[in-house]
Amino acid sequence: MTNEFYHLPVLSQELITGLMIRPGGHYLDATVGGGGHSKLILAAAPDVQVTGIDRDGDAIAAAKDNLQDFGDRIQFWQGNFAQYQPGAILFDGIIADLGVSSAQFDIPERGFSFRHTADLDMRMDRNQSLTAAEIINHWDEVKLANIFYQYGEERLSRRIARRIVEKRPFQTTTELADAIAFSVPPKYRYGRIHPATRVFQALRIVVNQEISSLETFLNLAPNWLKPGGIIGMISFHSLEDRLVKHSLRDSPLLRVITKKPIIAQEQELAENPRSRSAKLRLAERK
């Protein structure tokens, strides 16, 4: 599984530049993934240390493999970044690349994508019990409609929820995606994005408690920075970006560096289409 887990880091040069990495500094990569951003941080200046966090055991295994040349300059902690406790450590910089990694989308059995037929799973931490199947097959219609609207910004949420309740149980990603497609008007069904896209986003967010975890992390993380230390947050949809924007702006400990988010430039967009929705925001500990 380890060798399947890869993640092309987005906005990497902009992030590394924004962090202003110091020789001998200690950095927290709160979403280490396959280790792409951590590798760039470790290579950016002498004697840099990184603590890497991820909920996904496959990601930790891949990062350990990819970063083994750096020895004990990289340490790992597996878990939800909202539950991390650094103790007395203060970091020179903190980064988080939110959302789902390329590997999680592209390894079919993880169940994050309807491009592959797989069980409805979507758990980043596969030790937890709640899956997408549990939500789809057992939650009531009103609750489903509410999460599709709130976390997927899906305007046909009620109509889709009604169809799901009529047709369930569902076992696979493609069964669910097909049911969603046939619950919406043809114009919507054949639009720019697949009509199941927003529902799958909402399910993933709820399965992994992404928004509540992010809120907690954003409240805690400024306290973990040294004065002058920088936090860089990369988000991929408007719910995350709004939360990051307001939290960085409203924190009494931070000074916002990016008045507007940094977005991918033409070359990166051409090389990595998933970077098109990425937004980087930076702030400095006062």
PDB file of N, CA, C and O in Angstrom, residues 1 17 21 49 64 72 75 88 106 109 137 142 145 178 184 195 209 215 250 269-270 279:
ATOM      1  N   MET A   1       0.824  -1.212   0.000  1.00  0.00           N
ATOM      2  CA  MET A   1       0.000   0.000   0.000  1.00  0.00           C
ATOM      3  C   MET A   1       0.858   1.261   0.000  1.00  0.00           C
ATOM      4  O   MET A   1       0.541   2.245  -0.632  1.00  0.00           O
ATOM      5  N   THR A  17       8.385  29.639   0.207  1.00  0.00           N
ATOM      6  CA  THR A  17       8.810  31.045   0.231  1.00  0.00           C
ATOM      7  C   THR A  17       8.141  31.785   1.381  1.00  0.00           C
ATOM      8  O   THR A  17       8.775  32.525   2.126  1.00  0.00           O
ATOM      9  N   ILE A  21      11.892  29.882   5.852  1.00  0.00           N
ATOM     10  CA  ILE A  21      12.441  28.821   6.695  1.00  0.00           C
ATOM     11  C   ILE A  21      13.812  29.201   7.246  1.00  0.00           C
ATOM     12  O   ILE A  21      14.688  29.665   6.518  1.00  0.00           O
ATOM     13  N   GLN A  49      14.197  20.778  11.456  1.00  0.00           N
ATOM     14  CA  GLN A  49      13.443  19.625  11.950  1.00  0.00           C
ATOM     15  C   GLN A  49      11.971  19.785  11.586  1.00  0.00           C
ATOM     16  O   GLN A  49      11.452  20.907  11.532  1.00  0.00           O
ATOM     17  N   LYS A  64       7.225   8.117   5.974  1.00  0.00           N
ATOM     18  CA  LYS A  64       8.426   7.537   6.602  1.00  0.00           C
ATOM     19  C   LYS A  64       9.369   6.977   5.536  1.00  0.00           C
ATOM     20  O   LYS A  64      10.592   7.145   5.613  1.00  0.00           O
ATOM     21  N   ASP A  72      16.548  11.354  11.937  1.00  0.00           N
ATOM     22  CA  ASP A  72      15.742  11.818  13.071  1.00  0.00           C
ATOM     23  C   ASP A  72      15.394  13.298  12.989  1.00  0.00           C
ATOM     24  O   ASP A  72      14.853  13.866  13.947  1.00  0.00           O
ATOM     25  N   GLN A  75      10.030  13.649  12.701  1.00  0.00           N
ATOM     26  CA  GLN A  75       9.312  12.829  13.672  1.00  0.00           C
ATOM     27  C   GLN A  75       7.849  12.761  13.246  1.00  0.00           C
ATOM     28  O   GLN A  75       7.333  13.697  12.616  1.00  0.00           O
ATOM     29  N   ALA A  88       5.694  21.546  25.391  1.00  0.00           N
ATOM     30  CA  ALA A  88       6.436  22.811  25.530  1.00  0.00           C
ATOM     31  C   ALA A  88       7.042  23.287  24.210  1.00  0.00           C
ATOM     32  O   ALA A  88       7.637  24.366  24.162  1.00  0.00           O
ATOM     33  N   ASP A 106      -7.343   8.247  -5.465  1.00  0.00           N
ATOM     34  CA  ASP A 106      -7.007   7.346  -6.569  1.00  0.00           C
ATOM     35  C   ASP A 106      -6.895   5.873  -6.182  1.00  0.00           C
ATOM     36  O   ASP A 106      -6.863   5.013  -7.061  1.00  0.00           O
ATOM     37  N   GLU A 109     -10.190   1.367  -3.205  1.00  0.00           N
ATOM     38  CA  GLU A 109     -10.836   0.795  -2.021  1.00  0.00           C
ATOM     39  C   GLU A 109     -11.037   1.799  -0.887  1.00  0.00           C
ATOM     40  O   GLU A 109     -11.740   1.503   0.082  1.00  0.00           O
ATOM     41  N   ASN A 137     -27.040   4.949   4.470  1.00  0.00           N
ATOM     42  CA  ASN A 137     -28.045   3.887   4.639  1.00  0.00           C
ATOM     43  C   ASN A 137     -28.881   4.006   5.903  1.00  0.00           C
ATOM     44  O   ASN A 137     -29.923   3.354   6.005  1.00  0.00           O
ATOM     45  N   VAL A 142     -34.139  14.149   6.297  1.00  0.00           N
ATOM     46  CA  VAL A 142     -33.906  15.560   6.629  1.00  0.00           C
ATOM     47  C   VAL A 142     -32.431  15.792   6.975  1.00  0.00           C
ATOM     48  O   VAL A 142     -31.813  16.770   6.532  1.00  0.00           O
ATOM     49  N   ALA A 145     -30.358  15.652   3.767  1.00  0.00           N
ATOM     50  CA  ALA A 145     -30.534  16.887   2.986  1.00  0.00           C
ATOM     51  C   ALA A 145     -29.745  18.034   3.612  1.00  0.00           C
ATOM     52  O   ALA A 145     -29.109  18.825   2.905  1.00  0.00           O
ATOM     53  N   ASP A 178     -24.816   6.954  -9.331  1.00  0.00           N
ATOM     54  CA  ASP A 178     -25.842   6.769 -10.367  1.00  0.00           C
ATOM     55  C   ASP A 178     -27.217   7.198  -9.850  1.00  0.00           C
ATOM     56  O   ASP A 178     -27.990   7.837 -10.577  1.00  0.00           O
ATOM     57  N   VAL A 184     -31.773  14.081 -10.490  1.00  0.00           N
ATOM     58  CA  VAL A 184     -31.712  15.501 -10.849  1.00  0.00           C
ATOM     59  C   VAL A 184     -32.111  15.690 -12.317  1.00  0.00           C
ATOM     60  O   VAL A 184     -32.060  14.746 -13.108  1.00  0.00           O
ATOM     61  N   PRO A 195     -23.144  15.398 -10.997  1.00  0.00           N
ATOM     62  CA  PRO A 195     -24.074  15.822  -9.945  1.00  0.00           C
ATOM     63  C   PRO A 195     -23.826  15.177  -8.584  1.00  0.00           C
ATOM     64  O   PRO A 195     -24.367  15.644  -7.575  1.00  0.00           O
ATOM     65  N   GLN A 209     -15.262  14.489  10.160  1.00  0.00           N
ATOM     66  CA  GLN A 209     -15.425  15.670  11.033  1.00  0.00           C
ATOM     67  C   GLN A 209     -14.457  16.790  10.629  1.00  0.00           C
ATOM     68  O   GLN A 209     -13.811  17.421  11.486  1.00  0.00           O
ATOM     69  N   GLU A 215     -11.782  23.850  12.780  1.00  0.00           N
ATOM     70  CA  GLU A 215     -12.069  24.945  13.724  1.00  0.00           C
ATOM     71  C   GLU A 215     -11.200  24.819  14.974  1.00  0.00           C
ATOM     72  O   GLU A 215     -10.601  25.802  15.439  1.00  0.00           O
ATOM     73  N   ASP A 250      -9.139  36.937  12.713  1.00  0.00           N
ATOM     74  CA  ASP A 250      -9.714  37.255  14.024  1.00  0.00           C
ATOM     75  C   ASP A 250      -8.838  36.839  15.203  1.00  0.00           C
ATOM     76  O   ASP A 250      -9.130  37.183  16.347  1.00  0.00           O
ATOM     77  N   LEU A 269      -1.015  24.713 -12.843  1.00  0.00           N
ATOM     78  CA  LEU A 269      -2.349  24.294 -13.297  1.00  0.00           C
ATOM     79  C   LEU A 269      -2.245  23.278 -14.423  1.00  0.00           C
ATOM     80  O   LEU A 269      -3.020  22.316 -14.479  1.00  0.00           O
ATOM     81  N   ALA A 270      -1.283  23.485 -15.309  1.00  0.00           N
ATOM     82  CA  ALA A 270      -1.093  22.557 -16.424  1.00  0.00           C
ATOM     83  C   ALA A 270      -0.572  21.207 -15.943  1.00  0.00           C
ATOM     84  O   ALA A 270      -0.972  20.152 -16.449  1.00  0.00           O
ATOM     85  N   LYS A 279      -6.116  27.343  -2.416  1.00  0.00           N
ATOM     86  CA  LYS A 279      -5.873  28.714  -1.960  1.00  0.00           C
ATOM     87  C   LYS A 279      -4.973  28.668  -0.733  1.00  0.00           C
ATOM     88  O   LYS A 279      -5.249  27.934   0.219  1.00  0.00           O
TER      89      LYS A 279
END
